[in-house]
Coordinates of C-alpha atoms and ligand atoms in Angstrom, one line a residue:
M353 CA 47.7 -6.4 -53.8
D354 CA 49.9 -8.9 -52.0
I355 CA 52.8 -6.7 -51.0
A356 CA 52.2 -7.2 -47.3
I357 CA 51.7 -11.0 -47.6
N358 CA 52.9 -12.9 -44.6
T359 CA 56.0 -14.9 -45.6
G360 CA 57.0 -15.8 -42.1
N361 CA 57.2 -19.6 -42.6
S362 CA 59.2 -19.5 -45.9
K363 CA 62.8 -20.4 -45.8
Y364 CA 63.5 -18.2 -48.8
H365 CA 62.0 -15.0 -47.6
V366 CA 63.4 -12.7 -45.0
D367 CA 63.3 -13.8 -41.4
K368 CA 62.3 -11.6 -38.5
N369 CA 65.9 -10.4 -38.0
G370 CA 66.3 -9.3 -41.5
Y371 CA 68.3 -12.3 -42.8
Y372 CA 68.0 -14.8 -45.6
G373 CA 69.9 -17.7 -44.2
R374 CA 73.3 -16.3 -43.3
F375 CA 72.9 -13.3 -45.6
G376 CA 71.4 -9.9 -45.0
G377 CA 71.2 -7.9 -41.8
A378 CA 72.0 -4.2 -41.4
Y379 CA 75.7 -3.5 -41.1
I380 CA 75.7 0.2 -40.9
P381 CA 77.6 3.0 -39.2
E382 CA 76.2 4.1 -35.9
M383 CA 75.2 7.5 -37.3
L384 CA 72.8 5.7 -39.6
Y385 CA 70.9 3.7 -36.9
P386 CA 68.1 6.2 -36.4
N387 CA 67.2 6.3 -40.1
V388 CA 67.4 2.6 -40.7
E389 CA 65.6 1.7 -37.4
E390 CA 62.7 4.0 -38.3
L391 CA 62.3 2.1 -41.6
Q392 CA 62.7 -1.3 -39.9
T393 CA 60.0 -0.6 -37.3
Q394 CA 57.6 1.1 -39.7
Y395 CA 57.8 -0.3 -43.2
F396 CA 55.7 -3.4 -42.8
Q397 CA 53.0 -1.6 -41.0
I398 CA 52.8 1.0 -43.7
L399 CA 52.8 -1.5 -46.5
S400 CA 50.0 -3.4 -44.7
D401 CA 47.7 -0.3 -44.6
P402 CA 44.8 -0.8 -47.1
S403 CA 44.9 2.9 -48.0
F404 CA 48.6 2.6 -48.8
Q405 CA 47.9 -0.4 -51.0
Q406 CA 45.1 1.4 -52.7
E407 CA 47.2 4.4 -53.6
F408 CA 50.1 2.2 -54.7
D409 CA 47.8 0.1 -56.9
A410 CA 46.1 3.1 -58.5
L411 CA 49.4 4.7 -59.5
L412 CA 50.8 1.4 -60.9
R413 CA 47.6 1.1 -63.0
N414 CA 47.0 4.7 -64.1
Y415 CA 50.5 6.2 -64.1
V416 CA 52.9 3.3 -64.7
G417 CA 50.5 1.4 -67.1
R418 CA 50.2 -1.9 -65.2
P419 CA 49.5 -4.7 -65.5
S420 CA 52.3 -5.1 -68.0
P421 CA 51.5 -7.7 -70.7
L422 CA 52.6 -11.3 -70.5
Y423 CA 53.4 -11.9 -74.2
L424 CA 53.8 -15.4 -75.8
A425 CA 56.7 -14.7 -78.2
Q426 CA 55.8 -17.0 -81.1
R427 CA 58.9 -16.7 -83.2
L428 CA 61.3 -16.9 -80.2
S429 CA 59.3 -19.9 -79.0
E430 CA 59.7 -21.6 -82.4
K431 CA 63.4 -21.0 -82.3
Y432 CA 64.0 -22.4 -78.8
Q433 CA 61.3 -25.1 -79.0
A434 CA 59.4 -24.1 -75.9
N435 CA 56.6 -21.7 -75.0
I436 CA 58.4 -18.5 -74.1
Y437 CA 56.4 -15.8 -72.4
L438 CA 57.9 -12.3 -72.0
K439 CA 56.9 -10.3 -69.0
R440 CA 56.9 -6.8 -70.5
E441 CA 58.4 -4.5 -67.9
D442 CA 59.9 -2.6 -70.8
L443 CA 56.5 -1.1 -71.5
N444 CA 56.3 0.6 -68.1
H445 CA 56.5 4.4 -67.8
T446 CA 60.2 5.3 -67.9
G447 CA 61.0 2.1 -69.6
A448 CA 61.9 -0.5 -66.9
H449 CA 60.8 -2.2 -63.8
K450 CA 62.5 0.4 -61.5
I451 CA 59.4 2.6 -61.4
N452 CA 57.5 0.0 -59.4
N453 CA 59.9 0.4 -56.5
T454 CA 60.2 4.2 -56.7
I455 CA 56.4 4.6 -56.6
G456 CA 56.3 2.4 -53.5
Q457 CA 59.1 4.2 -51.7
I458 CA 57.9 7.7 -52.4
L459 CA 54.5 6.8 -50.9
L460 CA 56.3 5.4 -47.9
A461 CA 58.5 8.5 -47.6
K462 CA 55.3 10.7 -47.6
R463 CA 53.8 8.6 -44.8
L464 CA 57.1 9.0 -42.8
G465 CA 56.7 12.8 -43.2
K466 CA 59.9 13.2 -45.3
T467 CA 60.2 16.1 -47.7
R468 CA 63.5 15.4 -49.4
I469 CA 64.6 12.3 -51.5
I470 CA 68.1 11.1 -52.3
A471 CA 69.1 8.2 -54.6
E472 CA 72.1 6.6 -56.2
T473 CA 72.2 5.7 -59.8
G474 CA 74.6 3.9 -62.3
A475 CA 73.2 4.1 -65.8
G476 CA 70.7 6.6 -64.7
Q477 CA 67.6 4.4 -64.9
H478 CA 66.9 4.4 -61.2
G479 CA 67.8 8.1 -61.1
V480 CA 65.2 8.8 -63.8
A481 CA 62.6 6.7 -62.0
T482 CA 63.3 8.5 -58.8
A483 CA 63.3 12.0 -60.3
T484 CA 60.0 11.1 -62.0
V485 CA 58.2 10.2 -58.8
C486 CA 59.7 13.2 -57.0
A487 CA 58.2 15.5 -59.7
L488 CA 54.9 13.6 -59.3
M489 CA 54.9 14.1 -55.5
N490 CA 56.5 17.6 -55.4
M491 CA 59.5 16.5 -53.4
E492 CA 63.1 17.8 -53.5
C493 CA 65.3 15.2 -55.3
V494 CA 69.1 14.8 -55.2
V495 CA 70.6 12.0 -57.3
Y496 CA 74.2 10.9 -56.7
M497 CA 76.0 9.6 -59.8
G498 CA 79.6 8.7 -60.5
S499 CA 81.3 11.4 -62.6
I500 CA 82.3 8.8 -65.2
D501 CA 78.7 7.6 -65.4
I502 CA 77.6 11.2 -65.8
E503 CA 79.7 11.5 -68.9
R504 CA 78.7 8.0 -70.2
Q505 CA 75.0 8.5 -69.7
A506 CA 74.3 12.0 -70.8
P507 CA 70.7 11.5 -72.0
N508 CA 69.6 10.2 -68.6
V509 CA 71.4 13.0 -66.8
A510 CA 69.4 15.4 -69.0
R511 CA 66.2 13.6 -68.2
M512 CA 66.8 13.9 -64.5
K513 CA 67.5 17.6 -64.8
M514 CA 64.4 18.2 -66.9
L515 CA 62.4 16.4 -64.2
G516 CA 63.7 18.9 -61.6
A517 CA 66.4 16.8 -59.9
T518 CA 69.8 17.9 -58.8
V519 CA 72.5 15.5 -60.1
V520 CA 75.6 15.4 -57.8
P521 CA 78.8 13.9 -59.2
A522 CA 80.6 11.2 -57.0
T523 CA 84.3 11.9 -57.6
S524 CA 85.8 9.3 -55.3
G525 CA 87.1 5.8 -56.1
S526 CA 86.2 4.4 -59.5
Q527 CA 83.6 7.3 -59.9
T528 CA 80.8 4.8 -60.7
L529 CA 77.8 3.2 -59.0
K530 CA 79.4 1.9 -55.8
D531 CA 80.9 5.4 -55.1
A532 CA 77.6 7.1 -55.8
T533 CA 76.0 4.7 -53.2
N534 CA 78.7 5.7 -50.7
E535 CA 77.9 9.4 -51.3
A536 CA 74.1 8.9 -50.9
I537 CA 74.7 7.1 -47.6
R538 CA 76.9 10.0 -46.4
D539 CA 74.2 12.5 -47.3
W540 CA 71.6 10.4 -45.4
I541 CA 73.8 10.4 -42.3
N542 CA 73.9 14.2 -42.5
N543 CA 70.1 14.6 -43.1
P544 CA 68.4 12.1 -40.9
I545 CA 65.2 13.9 -40.2
D546 CA 63.7 15.2 -43.4
T547 CA 65.3 12.8 -46.0
H548 CA 64.4 9.4 -47.3
Y549 CA 66.9 7.4 -49.3
I550 CA 65.3 5.6 -52.2
L551 CA 67.6 2.6 -52.8
G552 CA 67.2 1.2 -56.3
T553 CA 67.7 -2.5 -56.0
A554 CA 67.2 -5.5 -53.6
S555 CA 70.4 -4.8 -51.7
G556 CA 71.5 -2.6 -48.8
P557 CA 70.7 -2.9 -45.1
H558 CA 67.5 -4.6 -43.9
P559 CA 64.7 -3.7 -44.6
Y560 CA 65.6 -2.5 -48.1
P561 CA 66.0 -6.0 -49.7
D562 CA 62.6 -7.1 -48.4
M563 CA 60.9 -3.8 -49.0
V564 CA 62.1 -3.5 -52.6
A565 CA 61.3 -7.2 -53.3
R566 CA 57.7 -6.5 -52.1
F567 CA 57.2 -3.5 -54.3
Q568 CA 58.6 -5.4 -57.2
S569 CA 56.5 -8.5 -56.4
V570 CA 53.7 -7.0 -58.4
I571 CA 55.5 -8.7 -61.3
S572 CA 55.1 -12.2 -60.1
E573 CA 51.6 -11.5 -58.8
E574 CA 50.6 -10.5 -62.3
I575 CA 52.5 -13.4 -63.9
R576 CA 50.5 -15.9 -61.8
K577 CA 47.2 -14.4 -62.9
Q578 CA 48.1 -13.9 -66.6
L579 CA 49.7 -17.3 -67.0
K580 CA 46.6 -19.0 -65.5
E581 CA 44.4 -17.1 -68.0
Q582 CA 46.7 -18.1 -70.9
T583 CA 47.7 -21.6 -70.1
G584 CA 45.3 -22.8 -67.3
S585 CA 48.1 -23.0 -64.8
E586 CA 49.7 -20.4 -62.6
L587 CA 53.0 -22.3 -62.5
P588 CA 55.6 -22.0 -65.3
D589 CA 58.3 -24.6 -65.7
Y590 CA 61.0 -21.9 -65.8
L591 CA 61.3 -18.3 -64.5
I592 CA 64.3 -16.4 -65.9
A593 CA 65.5 -12.9 -64.9
C594 CA 68.8 -11.0 -65.2
I595 CA 70.4 -9.9 -62.0
G596 CA 72.4 -6.9 -61.0
G597 CA 71.5 -6.1 -57.4
G598 CA 68.5 -8.3 -57.9
S599 CA 65.3 -6.3 -57.9
N600 CA 63.6 -7.4 -61.1
A601 CA 64.6 -11.0 -60.3
A602 CA 63.2 -10.7 -56.8
G603 CA 59.9 -9.4 -58.2
T604 CA 59.8 -12.1 -60.8
F605 CA 60.5 -14.9 -58.3
F606 CA 58.7 -13.6 -55.2
H607 CA 55.4 -15.4 -55.4
Y608 CA 57.0 -18.6 -56.7
L609 CA 59.8 -19.1 -54.2
D610 CA 57.8 -21.7 -52.3
E611 CA 56.7 -23.5 -55.4
P612 CA 59.4 -26.2 -55.9
S613 CA 58.2 -27.3 -59.3
V614 CA 59.0 -23.9 -60.7
K615 CA 62.7 -23.8 -61.8
I616 CA 64.3 -20.4 -61.0
V617 CA 67.1 -19.1 -63.2
A618 CA 69.1 -15.9 -62.5
V619 CA 71.5 -14.6 -65.1
E620 CA 74.5 -12.5 -64.0
A621 CA 76.8 -10.5 -66.2
G622 CA 79.8 -12.5 -67.4
G623 CA 81.4 -9.5 -69.0
K624 CA 84.4 -10.5 -71.2
G625 CA 84.3 -14.0 -69.5
V626 CA 83.9 -15.1 -65.9
H627 CA 87.6 -15.6 -65.4
S628 CA 88.8 -12.8 -67.6
G629 CA 89.2 -10.2 -64.9
F630 CA 86.4 -8.2 -66.5
S631 CA 83.2 -9.6 -65.2
A632 CA 80.3 -9.1 -62.7
A633 CA 79.5 -12.8 -62.1
T634 CA 79.2 -12.4 -58.3
T635 CA 78.0 -15.9 -57.3
Q636 CA 80.9 -17.4 -59.3
L637 CA 83.6 -15.1 -58.1
G638 CA 82.3 -13.7 -54.8
H639 CA 82.8 -14.5 -51.2
L640 CA 81.0 -13.6 -48.0
G641 CA 81.5 -9.9 -47.2
I642 CA 79.7 -6.7 -46.4
I643 CA 78.7 -4.1 -49.0
H644 CA 76.5 -1.1 -48.5
G645 CA 75.1 -2.5 -45.2
A646 CA 74.3 -6.1 -46.2
K647 CA 76.2 -9.3 -45.5
T648 CA 76.2 -11.0 -48.9
L649 CA 78.3 -12.5 -51.7
L650 CA 80.7 -9.9 -53.0
M651 CA 83.6 -9.7 -55.4
Q652 CA 86.7 -8.9 -53.3
T653 CA 90.4 -9.5 -52.9
S654 CA 91.8 -11.8 -50.2
D655 CA 92.2 -8.8 -47.9
G656 CA 88.6 -7.6 -48.5
Q657 CA 89.1 -4.9 -51.1
I658 CA 86.2 -4.7 -53.5
I659 CA 87.1 -5.8 -57.0
E660 CA 85.9 -3.5 -59.8
P661 CA 83.2 -5.3 -61.8
H662 CA 82.8 -5.1 -65.5
S663 CA 79.7 -5.5 -67.7
I664 CA 78.6 -4.0 -71.0
S665 CA 75.4 -3.2 -69.3
A666 CA 75.6 -0.5 -66.6
G667 CA 72.7 -1.9 -64.7
L668 CA 74.5 -5.2 -64.0
D669 CA 77.9 -3.6 -63.3
Y670 CA 77.8 -4.1 -59.5
P671 CA 80.3 -6.1 -57.4
G672 CA 77.6 -7.6 -55.0
I673 CA 74.3 -9.3 -55.2
G674 CA 71.2 -8.9 -53.0
P675 CA 71.1 -11.1 -49.9
M676 CA 67.9 -13.0 -51.0
H677 CA 69.7 -14.1 -54.1
A678 CA 72.9 -15.1 -52.3
H679 CA 70.7 -17.4 -50.2
L680 CA 68.8 -18.7 -53.3
Y681 CA 72.2 -19.5 -54.8
E682 CA 73.6 -21.2 -51.6
T683 CA 70.5 -23.3 -51.0
G684 CA 70.3 -24.4 -54.6
R685 CA 66.8 -23.0 -54.9
G686 CA 67.9 -20.9 -57.8
Q687 CA 70.2 -21.8 -60.7
F688 CA 72.7 -19.0 -61.4
L689 CA 74.2 -18.6 -64.9
S690 CA 76.2 -15.9 -66.5
A691 CA 76.1 -14.4 -70.0
T692 CA 79.0 -12.6 -71.6
D693 CA 78.8 -9.2 -73.2
D694 CA 78.9 -10.8 -76.7
E695 CA 76.2 -13.4 -75.8
A696 CA 74.0 -10.6 -74.6
L697 CA 74.5 -8.5 -77.7
A698 CA 73.7 -11.4 -79.9
A699 CA 70.5 -12.1 -77.9
A700 CA 69.5 -8.4 -78.2
Y701 CA 69.8 -8.5 -82.0
E702 CA 68.0 -11.7 -82.1
L703 CA 64.9 -10.5 -80.1
S704 CA 64.8 -7.3 -82.2
K705 CA 64.7 -9.3 -85.5
L706 CA 62.4 -12.1 -84.3
E707 CA 59.9 -10.2 -82.2
G708 CA 60.2 -6.5 -83.1
I709 CA 61.3 -5.8 -79.5
I710 CA 64.6 -4.0 -78.7
P711 CA 65.4 -5.1 -75.1
A712 CA 67.6 -3.4 -72.5
M713 CA 71.2 -4.6 -72.5
E714 CA 70.5 -6.0 -69.0
S715 CA 67.4 -8.0 -70.1
A716 CA 69.4 -9.4 -73.1
H717 CA 71.6 -11.3 -70.6
A718 CA 68.5 -13.3 -69.5
L719 CA 67.5 -13.9 -73.2
A720 CA 71.1 -15.1 -73.9
K721 CA 70.6 -18.2 -71.7
L722 CA 67.6 -19.6 -73.5
K723 CA 70.1 -21.5 -75.7
D724 CA 71.7 -23.2 -72.7
L725 CA 68.7 -24.5 -70.9
P726 CA 67.4 -28.1 -71.5
L727 CA 64.0 -26.9 -72.7
Q728 CA 61.3 -29.3 -73.7
K729 CA 58.6 -28.5 -76.2
S730 CA 55.9 -28.5 -73.6
D731 CA 57.7 -26.2 -71.2
N732 CA 56.2 -22.9 -70.2
V733 CA 59.0 -20.4 -69.7
V734 CA 58.5 -16.9 -68.3
L735 CA 61.3 -14.4 -68.8
C736 CA 61.3 -11.0 -67.3
L737 CA 62.0 -8.4 -70.0
S738 CA 63.1 -5.9 -67.4
G739 CA 63.5 -2.8 -69.7
R740 CA 63.6 -1.4 -73.2
G741 CA 66.7 -0.8 -75.2
D742 CA 66.4 2.9 -76.1
K743 CA 69.1 3.8 -73.6
D744 CA 71.4 1.2 -75.2
L745 CA 71.1 2.2 -78.8
N746 CA 74.6 3.7 -78.9
T747 CA 76.1 0.4 -77.6
Y748 CA 74.0 -1.6 -80.1
I749 CA 74.9 0.6 -83.0
S750 CA 78.6 0.6 -82.2
H751 CA 78.7 -3.3 -82.2
M752 CA 76.4 -3.8 -85.2
T753 CA 79.1 -4.4 -87.8
K754 CA 80.7 -7.3 -85.7
Ligands
PLP1450 C1 68.7 -1.5 -63.3 C2 68.3 -2.5 -64.2 C3 68.6 -3.9 -64.0 C4 69.4 -4.4 -62.9 O1 68.9 -4.2 -61.6 P1 68.2 -5.3 -60.7 O2 68.0 -4.6 -59.4 O3 69.1 -6.5 -60.6 O4 66.9 -5.6 -61.4 C5 68.0 -4.8 -64.9 N1 67.4 -4.4 -66.0 C6 67.1 -3.1 -66.3 C7 66.4 -2.7 -67.5 C8 67.6 -2.1 -65.4 O5 67.3 -0.8 -65.6

């Protein structure tokens, strides 16, 4: 297990002050210092402990079902004239990559002596993954969720409740993910001693982006091994992942960031079109700002008000991007593309028909860009299929006749 690998010399990993280039840091209210400082001083030491790694490993194997397969998608490869491998995070317990991070953080919370867990959620995927590990570890679980999202995502709300979590509606602002995150932070300020905040993506104040990336880095650790077995080389020509806050992308890229021959492609949500006013294409539209404790690229007005994002996929519907990715964008290490709602829908139908796999709406954004890359027949392409499409069936069905 490589979650505590020393990345000190890399210019793409976090530096000792919690920055990726000019992005990152911990811009938090003073009331939150003790909580965040506790994490900053302890997380790396805890992750480095062999007994922690053993416990994390065993749960990923026996509870989550890892390693997830690396599948050479024959008919998709035929269509795009390259060797396309899908990293099957959709086959994990609870249906997406999110569980890798919640397993890691609940083990960390136990070692910090915490007894209560809080989380934010948008579509409910991270909420479900958090409620799941809280049931597993017998911890109290409170999930903040925008009241509009509670209505839109009823099945996931029911799942969280069945798993024993309390779901608290966030009624401020746009009543969606960003407001739920604000509520979770407020709760944490009021409960600094017994509570750990399980943040669901590679954003937030340091050390969250690095910590979440490390828990998700099991994805690229497995890809290296599996690709070597299947092709003789650990290095693909392309790595592709969709990006909301950036956790599945961070996990997919982590062990390849310092391999310059591997092209890194991140796909944002273009919504109804990047310049339509209904989009979440942060690198295209964003400017330097601070959101939820991190200095990063952020969609905002000229006087710094956050612009409401739009995407057909709730998991990509976020106005910011994790600081690691802002840095990959700015340095040119990663290529950032966007896929519109319609392109993602078409890609989801295509994968279902060609491979018998119904992808999550988020993952479909990554699939949608295969058609736009200058692929060669000999190229090995690894695409992170971050989740399965069960949660999106209503969306798929309602667009089917188009
Ligand atoms: C939440 C989610 C995402 C987006 O989150 P990242 O942190 O950017 O990975 C992508 N795919 C699926 C299936 C999700 O549930």
